[in-house]
Short mmCIF file of N, CA, C and O in Angstrom, two decimals:
data_model
loop_
_atom_site.label_atom_id
_atom_site.label_comp_id
_atom_site.label_asym_id
_atom_site.label_seq_id
_atom_site.Cartn_x
_atom_site.Cartn_y
_atom_site.Cartn_z
N UNK V 1 -1.83 21.17 8.15
CA UNK V 1 -1.41 20.34 7.06
C UNK V 1 -2.29 19.10 7.02
O UNK V 1 -2.52 18.46 8.04
N UNK V 2 -2.78 18.80 5.87
CA UNK V 2 -3.68 17.66 5.71
C UNK V 2 -2.88 16.36 5.68
O UNK V 2 -1.90 16.25 4.95
N UNK V 3 -3.28 15.42 6.51
CA UNK V 3 -2.58 14.14 6.52
C UNK V 3 -3.04 13.29 5.33
O UNK V 3 -4.21 13.31 4.97
N UNK V 4 -2.10 12.59 4.77
CA UNK V 4 -2.42 11.75 3.62
C UNK V 4 -2.57 10.31 4.06
O UNK V 4 -1.79 9.82 4.87
N UNK V 5 -3.53 9.65 3.52
CA UNK V 5 -3.70 8.23 3.79
C UNK V 5 -2.91 7.45 2.77
O UNK V 5 -2.99 7.72 1.58
N UNK V 6 -2.15 6.48 3.26
CA UNK V 6 -1.37 5.65 2.34
C UNK V 6 -2.21 4.46 1.92
O UNK V 6 -2.96 3.89 2.71
N UNK V 7 -2.07 4.07 0.67
CA UNK V 7 -2.78 2.92 0.15
C UNK V 7 -1.78 1.87 -0.32
O UNK V 7 -0.73 2.20 -0.87
N UNK V 8 -2.09 0.63 -0.08
CA UNK V 8 -1.28 -0.50 -0.49
C UNK V 8 -2.12 -1.33 -1.44
O UNK V 8 -3.11 -1.92 -1.02
N UNK V 9 -1.74 -1.37 -2.71
CA UNK V 9 -2.50 -2.08 -3.75
C UNK V 9 -3.93 -1.57 -3.81
O UNK V 9 -4.87 -2.32 -4.00
N UNK V 10 -4.12 -0.28 -3.61
CA UNK V 10 -5.46 0.30 -3.65
C UNK V 10 -6.27 0.03 -2.40
O UNK V 10 -7.48 0.25 -2.39
N UNK V 11 -5.61 -0.44 -1.34
CA UNK V 11 -6.31 -0.77 -0.11
C UNK V 11 -5.66 -0.01 1.04
O UNK V 11 -4.53 0.43 0.94
N UNK V 12 -6.37 0.11 2.14
CA UNK V 12 -5.77 0.70 3.32
C UNK V 12 -4.82 -0.30 3.97
O UNK V 12 -4.83 -1.49 3.65
N UNK V 13 -4.03 0.17 4.91
CA UNK V 13 -2.97 -0.65 5.48
C UNK V 13 -3.50 -1.90 6.19
O UNK V 13 -2.95 -2.98 6.04
N UNK V 14 -4.57 -1.78 6.96
CA UNK V 14 -5.12 -2.94 7.67
C UNK V 14 -5.62 -4.02 6.73
O UNK V 14 -5.41 -5.21 6.97
N UNK V 15 -6.28 -3.61 5.67
CA UNK V 15 -6.79 -4.57 4.69
C UNK V 15 -5.63 -5.25 3.98
O UNK V 15 -5.64 -6.46 3.74
N UNK V 16 -4.59 -4.49 3.68
CA UNK V 16 -3.40 -5.04 3.03
C UNK V 16 -2.71 -6.06 3.93
O UNK V 16 -2.32 -7.14 3.47
N UNK V 17 -2.58 -5.75 5.22
CA UNK V 17 -1.95 -6.68 6.15
C UNK V 17 -2.75 -7.98 6.26
O UNK V 17 -2.17 -9.07 6.30
N UNK V 18 -4.07 -7.90 6.32
CA UNK V 18 -4.90 -9.10 6.39
C UNK V 18 -4.75 -9.94 5.13
O UNK V 18 -4.74 -11.16 5.18
N UNK V 19 -4.65 -9.28 3.95
CA UNK V 19 -4.47 -10.00 2.70
C UNK V 19 -3.16 -10.78 2.71
O UNK V 19 -3.12 -11.96 2.33
N UNK V 20 -2.09 -10.15 3.17
CA UNK V 20 -0.78 -10.82 3.20
C UNK V 20 -0.80 -11.98 4.19
O UNK V 20 -0.27 -13.06 3.90
N UNK V 21 -1.44 -11.80 5.34
CA UNK V 21 -1.52 -12.88 6.34
C UNK V 21 -2.33 -14.05 5.78
O UNK V 21 -1.93 -15.22 5.92
N UNK V 22 -3.46 -13.78 5.15
CA UNK V 22 -4.27 -14.86 4.58
C UNK V 22 -3.52 -15.58 3.47
O UNK V 22 -3.60 -16.81 3.36
N UNK V 23 -2.78 -14.84 2.65
CA UNK V 23 -1.98 -15.49 1.62
C UNK V 23 -0.87 -16.33 2.23
O UNK V 23 -0.57 -17.40 1.74
N UNK V 24 -0.27 -15.85 3.33
CA UNK V 24 0.78 -16.64 3.97
C UNK V 24 0.23 -17.95 4.52
O UNK V 24 0.88 -18.99 4.41
N UNK V 25 -0.95 -17.92 5.11
CA UNK V 25 -1.53 -19.15 5.66
C UNK V 25 -1.81 -20.15 4.54
O UNK V 25 -1.53 -21.34 4.67
N UNK V 26 -2.32 -19.67 3.41
CA UNK V 26 -2.53 -20.55 2.26
C UNK V 26 -1.21 -21.10 1.75
O UNK V 26 -1.10 -22.27 1.40
N UNK V 27 -0.19 -20.25 1.69
CA UNK V 27 1.13 -20.69 1.24
C UNK V 27 1.72 -21.71 2.18
O UNK V 27 2.27 -22.73 1.75
N UNK V 28 1.60 -21.49 3.48
CA UNK V 28 2.19 -22.39 4.47
C UNK V 28 1.52 -23.76 4.46
O UNK V 28 2.18 -24.78 4.62
N UNK V 29 0.22 -23.80 4.25
CA UNK V 29 -0.48 -25.08 4.28
C UNK V 29 -0.42 -25.83 2.96
O UNK V 29 -0.44 -27.06 2.94
N UNK V 30 -0.34 -25.11 1.83
CA UNK V 30 -0.37 -25.76 0.51
C UNK V 30 0.98 -25.85 -0.16
O UNK V 30 1.14 -26.62 -1.09
N UNK V 31 1.94 -25.04 0.25
CA UNK V 31 3.27 -25.11 -0.32
C UNK V 31 3.52 -24.14 -1.46
O UNK V 31 4.65 -23.75 -1.69
N UNK V 32 2.49 -23.75 -2.21
CA UNK V 32 2.68 -22.80 -3.29
C UNK V 32 1.40 -22.00 -3.50
O UNK V 32 0.33 -22.41 -3.08
N UNK V 33 1.56 -20.86 -4.20
CA UNK V 33 0.44 -19.95 -4.40
C UNK V 33 0.72 -19.14 -5.65
O UNK V 33 1.85 -18.73 -5.90
N UNK V 34 -0.30 -18.92 -6.47
CA UNK V 34 -0.16 -18.11 -7.67
C UNK V 34 -0.83 -16.75 -7.44
O UNK V 34 -1.97 -16.69 -7.00
N UNK V 35 -0.09 -15.69 -7.74
CA UNK V 35 -0.61 -14.34 -7.54
C UNK V 35 0.15 -13.37 -8.44
O UNK V 35 1.05 -13.78 -9.17
N UNK V 36 -0.21 -12.10 -8.39
CA UNK V 36 0.45 -11.10 -9.22
C UNK V 36 1.82 -10.72 -8.63
O UNK V 36 2.13 -11.08 -7.50
N UNK V 37 2.60 -9.98 -9.41
CA UNK V 37 3.97 -9.65 -9.04
C UNK V 37 4.13 -8.88 -7.74
O UNK V 37 4.86 -9.32 -6.84
N UNK V 38 3.50 -7.73 -7.57
CA UNK V 38 3.69 -6.97 -6.33
C UNK V 38 3.18 -7.71 -5.09
O UNK V 38 3.80 -7.65 -4.03
N UNK V 39 2.09 -8.45 -5.23
CA UNK V 39 1.58 -9.20 -4.08
C UNK V 39 2.53 -10.34 -3.72
O UNK V 39 2.72 -10.64 -2.54
N UNK V 40 3.14 -10.97 -4.73
CA UNK V 40 4.07 -12.06 -4.43
C UNK V 40 5.33 -11.53 -3.74
O UNK V 40 5.87 -12.19 -2.86
N UNK V 41 5.78 -10.35 -4.11
CA UNK V 41 6.96 -9.78 -3.47
C UNK V 41 6.66 -9.39 -2.02
O UNK V 41 7.50 -9.59 -1.13
N UNK V 42 5.48 -8.83 -1.78
CA UNK V 42 5.09 -8.49 -0.40
C UNK V 42 4.95 -9.75 0.44
O UNK V 42 5.37 -9.79 1.60
N UNK V 43 4.37 -10.80 -0.15
CA UNK V 43 4.20 -12.07 0.56
C UNK V 43 5.54 -12.72 0.84
O UNK V 43 5.74 -13.30 1.91
N UNK V 44 6.48 -12.64 -0.09
CA UNK V 44 7.80 -13.26 0.10
C UNK V 44 8.52 -12.66 1.29
O UNK V 44 9.06 -13.40 2.13
N UNK V 45 8.53 -11.34 1.41
CA UNK V 45 9.23 -10.72 2.53
C UNK V 45 8.58 -11.10 3.86
O UNK V 45 9.26 -11.39 4.85
N UNK V 46 7.24 -11.13 3.90
CA UNK V 46 6.53 -11.49 5.13
C UNK V 46 6.74 -12.97 5.47
O UNK V 46 7.00 -13.33 6.63
N UNK V 47 6.66 -13.84 4.46
CA UNK V 47 6.80 -15.28 4.70
C UNK V 47 8.20 -15.64 5.18
O UNK V 47 8.37 -16.49 6.05
N UNK V 48 9.22 -14.99 4.63
CA UNK V 48 10.58 -15.27 5.07
C UNK V 48 10.79 -14.88 6.53
O UNK V 48 11.46 -15.60 7.28
N UNK V 49 10.21 -13.77 6.94
CA UNK V 49 10.32 -13.35 8.34
C UNK V 49 9.64 -14.35 9.26
O UNK V 49 10.21 -14.79 10.26
N UNK V 50 8.42 -14.75 8.93
CA UNK V 50 7.66 -15.67 9.80
C UNK V 50 8.31 -17.06 9.83
O UNK V 50 8.46 -17.65 10.90
N UNK V 51 8.72 -17.58 8.67
CA UNK V 51 9.34 -18.91 8.65
C UNK V 51 10.68 -18.91 9.36
O UNK V 51 11.06 -19.90 9.99
N UNK V 52 11.42 -17.81 9.30
CA UNK V 52 12.67 -17.72 10.05
C UNK V 52 12.40 -17.74 11.55
O UNK V 52 13.11 -18.39 12.30
N UNK V 53 11.34 -17.05 11.99
CA UNK V 53 11.00 -17.08 13.41
C UNK V 53 10.55 -18.47 13.85
O UNK V 53 10.87 -18.91 14.95
N UNK V 54 9.82 -19.18 12.98
CA UNK V 54 9.40 -20.55 13.31
C UNK V 54 10.61 -21.47 13.39
O UNK V 54 10.69 -22.34 14.25
N UNK V 55 11.59 -21.28 12.49
CA UNK V 55 12.77 -22.14 12.49
C UNK V 55 13.61 -21.94 13.75
O UNK V 55 14.20 -22.90 14.25
N UNK V 56 13.67 -20.73 14.26
CA UNK V 56 14.48 -20.46 15.45
C UNK V 56 13.69 -20.55 16.74
O UNK V 56 14.25 -20.34 17.81
N UNK V 57 12.41 -20.89 16.66
CA UNK V 57 11.52 -20.86 17.81
C UNK V 57 11.87 -21.92 18.84
O UNK V 57 11.99 -21.61 20.03
N UNK V 58 12.03 -23.16 18.45
CA UNK V 58 12.24 -24.23 19.41
C UNK V 58 10.97 -24.46 20.22
O UNK V 58 9.87 -24.53 19.69
N UNK V 59 11.12 -24.57 21.54
CA UNK V 59 9.97 -24.76 22.43
C UNK V 59 9.63 -23.50 23.20
O UNK V 59 8.95 -23.56 24.23
N UNK V 60 10.07 -22.36 22.74
CA UNK V 60 9.86 -21.10 23.44
C UNK V 60 8.41 -20.64 23.25
O UNK V 60 7.97 -20.36 22.14
N UNK V 61 7.66 -20.57 24.33
CA UNK V 61 6.25 -20.20 24.28
C UNK V 61 6.07 -18.73 23.92
O UNK V 61 5.17 -18.37 23.16
N UNK V 62 6.95 -17.87 24.42
CA UNK V 62 6.82 -16.45 24.13
C UNK V 62 7.07 -16.17 22.65
O UNK V 62 6.40 -15.31 22.06
N UNK V 63 8.00 -16.90 22.04
CA UNK V 63 8.24 -16.73 20.60
C UNK V 63 7.01 -17.21 19.80
O UNK V 63 6.63 -16.58 18.81
N UNK V 64 6.40 -18.29 20.24
CA UNK V 64 5.19 -18.79 19.58
C UNK V 64 4.06 -17.77 19.68
O UNK V 64 3.35 -17.51 18.69
N UNK V 65 3.90 -17.16 20.82
CA UNK V 65 2.87 -16.13 20.98
C UNK V 65 3.17 -14.89 20.15
O UNK V 65 2.26 -14.24 19.64
N UNK V 66 4.45 -14.58 19.99
CA UNK V 66 4.84 -13.45 19.16
C UNK V 66 4.45 -13.71 17.70
O UNK V 66 3.93 -12.82 17.02
N UNK V 67 4.67 -14.93 17.23
CA UNK V 67 4.29 -15.28 15.86
C UNK V 67 2.78 -15.25 15.71
O UNK V 67 2.25 -14.76 14.71
N UNK V 68 2.05 -15.77 16.68
CA UNK V 68 0.59 -15.74 16.63
C UNK V 68 0.07 -14.31 16.61
O UNK V 68 -0.92 -14.02 15.93
N UNK V 69 0.71 -13.41 17.33
CA UNK V 69 0.26 -12.02 17.32
C UNK V 69 0.57 -11.36 15.98
O UNK V 69 -0.15 -10.47 15.55
N UNK V 70 1.65 -11.78 15.32
CA UNK V 70 1.94 -11.25 13.98
C UNK V 70 0.88 -11.68 12.99
O UNK V 70 0.46 -10.91 12.14
N UNK V 71 0.44 -12.93 13.10
CA UNK V 71 -0.51 -13.47 12.13
C UNK V 71 -1.94 -13.13 12.47
O UNK V 71 -2.79 -13.06 11.58
N UNK V 72 -2.26 -12.97 13.75
CA UNK V 72 -3.62 -12.63 14.18
C UNK V 72 -4.66 -13.59 13.60
O UNK V 72 -5.71 -13.19 13.15
N UNK V 73 -4.31 -14.87 13.57
CA UNK V 73 -5.19 -15.86 12.97
C UNK V 73 -5.02 -17.15 13.76
O UNK V 73 -3.99 -17.80 13.67
N UNK V 74 -6.01 -17.52 14.56
CA UNK V 74 -5.84 -18.64 15.46
C UNK V 74 -6.39 -19.96 14.93
O UNK V 74 -6.22 -21.00 15.55
N UNK V 75 -7.06 -19.95 13.78
CA UNK V 75 -7.72 -21.16 13.32
C UNK V 75 -6.75 -22.27 12.94
O UNK V 75 -6.93 -23.41 13.32
N UNK V 76 -5.71 -21.95 12.18
CA UNK V 76 -4.82 -23.00 11.67
C UNK V 76 -3.41 -22.89 12.23
O UNK V 76 -2.48 -23.48 11.69
N UNK V 77 -3.20 -22.14 13.29
CA UNK V 77 -1.85 -21.92 13.79
C UNK V 77 -1.21 -23.20 14.30
O UNK V 77 -0.03 -23.44 14.08
N UNK V 78 -1.97 -24.06 14.98
CA UNK V 78 -1.39 -25.30 15.47
C UNK V 78 -0.92 -26.18 14.32
O UNK V 78 0.13 -26.81 14.41
N UNK V 79 -1.70 -26.21 13.23
CA UNK V 79 -1.29 -27.00 12.06
C UNK V 79 0.00 -26.46 11.46
O UNK V 79 0.88 -27.22 11.07
N UNK V 80 0.12 -25.15 11.38
CA UNK V 80 1.33 -24.56 10.81
C UNK V 80 2.53 -24.85 11.69
O UNK V 80 3.61 -25.22 11.21
N UNK V 81 2.38 -24.72 13.02
CA UNK V 81 3.50 -25.00 13.91
C UNK V 81 3.89 -26.47 13.87
O UNK V 81 5.07 -26.80 13.91
N UNK V 82 2.92 -27.38 13.77
CA UNK V 82 3.25 -28.80 13.68
C UNK V 82 3.91 -29.13 12.36
O UNK V 82 4.84 -29.92 12.30
N UNK V 83 3.42 -28.54 11.28
CA UNK V 83 3.95 -28.83 9.96
C UNK V 83 5.39 -28.34 9.81
O UNK V 83 6.23 -29.02 9.23
N UNK V 84 5.68 -27.17 10.35
CA UNK V 84 7.02 -26.58 10.19
C UNK V 84 7.88 -26.75 11.43
O UNK V 84 8.83 -26.01 11.63
N UNK V 85 7.59 -27.75 12.27
CA UNK V 85 8.35 -27.91 13.50
C UNK V 85 9.79 -28.33 13.23
O UNK V 85 10.69 -27.98 13.99
N UNK V 86 10.06 -29.05 12.17
CA UNK V 86 11.41 -29.52 11.90
C UNK V 86 12.15 -28.74 10.84
O UNK V 86 13.16 -29.20 10.32
N UNK V 87 11.67 -27.56 10.52
CA UNK V 87 12.32 -26.77 9.48
C UNK V 87 13.69 -26.31 9.97
O UNK V 87 13.86 -25.96 11.12
N UNK V 88 14.69 -26.40 9.08
CA UNK V 88 16.05 -26.04 9.47
C UNK V 88 16.27 -24.54 9.28
O UNK V 88 15.70 -23.93 8.40
N UNK V 89 17.14 -23.99 10.11
CA UNK V 89 17.54 -22.58 9.95
C UNK V 89 18.40 -22.50 8.71
O UNK V 89 19.30 -23.29 8.52
N UNK V 90 18.11 -21.55 7.81
CA UNK V 90 18.89 -21.39 6.60
C UNK V 90 19.42 -19.98 6.50
O UNK V 90 18.86 -19.06 7.06
N UNK V 91 20.48 -19.85 5.73
CA UNK V 91 21.07 -18.54 5.51
C UNK V 91 20.26 -17.71 4.52
O UNK V 91 20.12 -16.52 4.66
N UNK V 92 19.74 -18.37 3.51
CA UNK V 92 19.02 -17.65 2.46
C UNK V 92 17.54 -17.56 2.74
O UNK V 92 17.08 -17.55 3.87
N UNK V 93 16.80 -17.56 1.67
CA UNK V 93 15.36 -17.38 1.73
C UNK V 93 14.65 -18.72 1.92
O UNK V 93 15.18 -19.77 1.58
N UNK V 94 13.45 -18.67 2.46
CA UNK V 94 12.62 -19.86 2.61
C UNK V 94 11.63 -20.01 1.46
O UNK V 94 10.97 -21.02 1.36
N UNK V 95 11.51 -19.01 0.62
CA UNK V 95 10.55 -19.03 -0.48
C UNK V 95 11.25 -18.68 -1.79
O UNK V 95 12.31 -18.07 -1.80
N UNK V 96 10.61 -19.08 -2.89
CA UNK V 96 11.11 -18.71 -4.21
C UNK V 96 9.94 -18.24 -5.07
O UNK V 96 8.81 -18.70 -4.91
N UNK V 97 10.23 -17.34 -6.00
CA UNK V 97 9.21 -16.78 -6.89
C UNK V 97 9.59 -17.13 -8.32
O UNK V 97 10.73 -16.91 -8.74
N UNK V 98 8.63 -17.68 -9.08
CA UNK V 98 8.82 -18.01 -10.48
C UNK V 98 7.72 -17.37 -11.30
O UNK V 98 6.56 -17.41 -10.92
N UNK V 99 8.08 -16.81 -12.45
CA UNK V 99 7.09 -16.23 -13.36
C UNK V 99 6.44 -17.38 -14.14
O UNK V 99 7.14 -18.25 -14.66
N UNK V 100 5.11 -17.39 -14.22
CA UNK V 100 4.44 -18.48 -14.93
C UNK V 100 3.64 -18.00 -16.14
O UNK V 100 3.08 -18.82 -16.85
N UNK V 101 3.58 -16.70 -16.39
CA UNK V 101 2.89 -16.22 -17.58
C UNK V 101 2.03 -15.01 -17.30
O UNK V 101 2.18 -14.33 -16.30
N UNK V 102 1.11 -14.77 -18.23
CA UNK V 102 0.22 -13.62 -18.11
C UNK V 102 -1.21 -14.10 -17.90
O UNK V 102 -1.61 -15.14 -18.42
N UNK V 103 -1.96 -13.32 -17.16
CA UNK V 103 -3.35 -13.65 -16.86
C UNK V 103 -4.23 -13.18 -18.01
O UNK V 103 -4.04 -12.09 -18.55
N UNK V 104 -5.20 -14.02 -18.38
CA UNK V 104 -6.16 -13.61 -19.41
C UNK V 104 -7.07 -12.53 -18.84
O UNK V 104 -7.41 -12.54 -17.68
N UNK V 105 -7.48 -11.62 -19.70
CA UNK V 105 -8.38 -10.57 -19.26
C UNK V 105 -7.66 -9.25 -19.12
O UNK V 105 -7.88 -8.34 -19.90
N UNK V 106 -6.76 -9.14 -18.14
CA UNK V 106 -6.05 -7.87 -17.96
C UNK V 106 -4.56 -7.97 -18.30
O UNK V 106 -3.85 -6.99 -18.20
N UNK V 107 -4.08 -9.14 -18.68
CA UNK V 107 -2.72 -9.35 -19.17
C UNK V 107 -1.66 -8.99 -18.13
O UNK V 107 -0.58 -8.55 -18.47
N UNK V 108 -1.95 -9.19 -16.84
CA UNK V 108 -0.97 -8.91 -15.81
C UNK V 108 -0.11 -10.15 -15.57
O UNK V 108 -0.56 -11.28 -15.77
N UNK V 109 1.13 -9.91 -15.17
CA UNK V 109 2.06 -11.01 -14.91
C UNK V 109 1.61 -11.82 -13.70
O UNK V 109 1.24 -11.26 -12.67
N UNK V 110 1.67 -13.14 -13.84
CA UNK V 110 1.33 -14.05 -12.75
C UNK V 110 2.60 -14.76 -12.30
O UNK V 110 3.39 -15.22 -13.13
N UNK V 111 2.80 -14.83 -10.99
CA UNK V 111 3.97 -15.47 -10.40
C UNK V 111 3.52 -16.57 -9.45
O UNK V 111 2.47 -16.48 -8.84
N UNK V 112 4.34 -17.60 -9.35
CA UNK V 112 4.10 -18.67 -8.38
C UNK V 112 5.15 -18.54 -7.28
O UNK V 112 6.34 -18.58 -7.55
N UNK V 113 4.67 -18.36 -6.06
CA UNK V 113 5.56 -18.32 -4.91
C UNK V 113 5.44 -19.65 -4.20
O UNK V 113 4.32 -20.16 -4.01
N UNK V 114 6.56 -20.26 -3.86
CA UNK V 114 6.52 -21.58 -3.23
C UNK V 114 7.55 -21.66 -2.11
O UNK V 114 8.56 -20.96 -2.12
N UNK V 115 7.28 -22.55 -1.16
CA UNK V 115 8.19 -22.79 -0.05
C UNK V 115 9.25 -23.77 -0.52
O UNK V 115 8.94 -24.82 -1.10
N UNK V 116 10.52 -23.43 -0.29
CA UNK V 116 11.62 -24.29 -0.71
C UNK V 116 11.63 -25.55 0.15
O UNK V 116 11.47 -25.49 1.36
N UNK V 117 11.82 -26.69 -0.47
CA UNK V 117 11.85 -28.01 0.19
C UNK V 117 10.56 -28.32 0.93
O UNK V 117 10.57 -28.96 1.98
N UNK V 118 9.42 -27.91 0.40
CA UNK V 118 8.14 -28.16 1.05
C UNK V 118 7.84 -29.66 1.10
O UNK V 118 7.29 -30.14 2.08
N UNK V 119 8.23 -30.40 0.05
CA UNK V 119 7.96 -31.84 0.03
C UNK V 119 8.69 -32.56 1.16
O UNK V 119 8.13 -33.47 1.79
N UNK V 120 9.93 -32.18 1.44
CA UNK V 120 10.66 -32.81 2.54
C UNK V 120 10.03 -32.48 3.89
O UNK V 120 9.93 -33.32 4.77
N UNK V 121 9.58 -31.23 4.03
CA UNK V 121 8.95 -30.81 5.28
C UNK V 121 7.64 -31.57 5.50
O UNK V 121 7.36 -32.05 6.59
N UNK V 122 6.87 -31.71 4.43
CA UNK V 122 5.58 -32.40 4.52
C UNK V 122 5.78 -33.88 4.81
O UNK V 122 5.07 -34.46 5.62
N UNK V 123 6.76 -34.48 4.16
CA UNK V 123 7.01 -35.90 4.37
C UNK V 123 7.35 -36.20 5.83
O UNK V 123 6.90 -37.18 6.40
N UNK V 124 8.14 -35.30 6.46
CA UNK V 124 8.52 -35.52 7.85
C UNK V 124 7.37 -35.26 8.82
O UNK V 124 7.19 -35.99 9.79
N UNK V 125 6.58 -34.24 8.56
CA UNK V 125 5.65 -33.75 9.58
C UNK V 125 4.19 -33.88 9.25
O UNK V 125 3.36 -33.45 10.03
N UNK V 126 3.80 -34.44 8.10
CA UNK V 126 2.39 -34.51 7.73
C UNK V 126 1.58 -35.40 8.66
O UNK V 126 0.41 -35.19 8.87
N UNK V 127 2.22 -36.40 9.26
CA UNK V 127 1.50 -37.30 10.15
C UNK V 127 0.99 -36.56 11.39
O UNK V 127 0.01 -36.96 11.99
N UNK V 128 1.69 -35.48 11.78
CA UNK V 128 1.29 -34.74 12.96
C UNK V 128 0.04 -33.89 12.72
O UNK V 128 -0.68 -33.57 13.64
N UNK V 129 -0.20 -33.51 11.45
CA UNK V 129 -1.30 -32.61 11.12
C UNK V 129 -2.51 -33.42 10.70
O UNK V 129 -2.43 -34.28 9.83
N UNK V 130 -3.66 -33.13 11.31
CA UNK V 130 -4.90 -33.81 10.95
C UNK V 130 -5.43 -33.28 9.64
O UNK V 130 -5.36 -32.09 9.36
N UNK V 131 -6.00 -34.15 8.83
CA UNK V 131 -6.67 -33.72 7.60
C UNK V 131 -8.07 -33.27 7.95
O UNK V 131 -8.76 -33.88 8.75
N UNK V 132 -8.50 -32.16 7.34
CA UNK V 132 -9.87 -31.67 7.58
C UNK V 132 -10.82 -32.24 6.55
O UNK V 132 -10.57 -32.41 5.43
#
């Protein structure tokens, strides 16, 4: 029986995972991100999992290493941990998705995904993060 390769947004699984991780890092550092509908939904589920782990992390080194292994991106991890160090554990979601219109050219729906209460988080913790 011939095995079938699965594609995610026309990409293989590894490429898709890297895309979601890179989008999460941009979302975590900037607070919001504009993208298409399916990509925003995939990013929302991944971002909620990671932000929930950061909120429950505390000072546990093994939990921090677990998050780093999920992201596989060591360049800005310290900034993300410092920025979200005081995030509160919540019952609901950490992100929200809003429709902002259609893209010119191919007329696909564009959505803005943003971190809830990002301004409060930044106000508390921005002093800890160095500006590049």
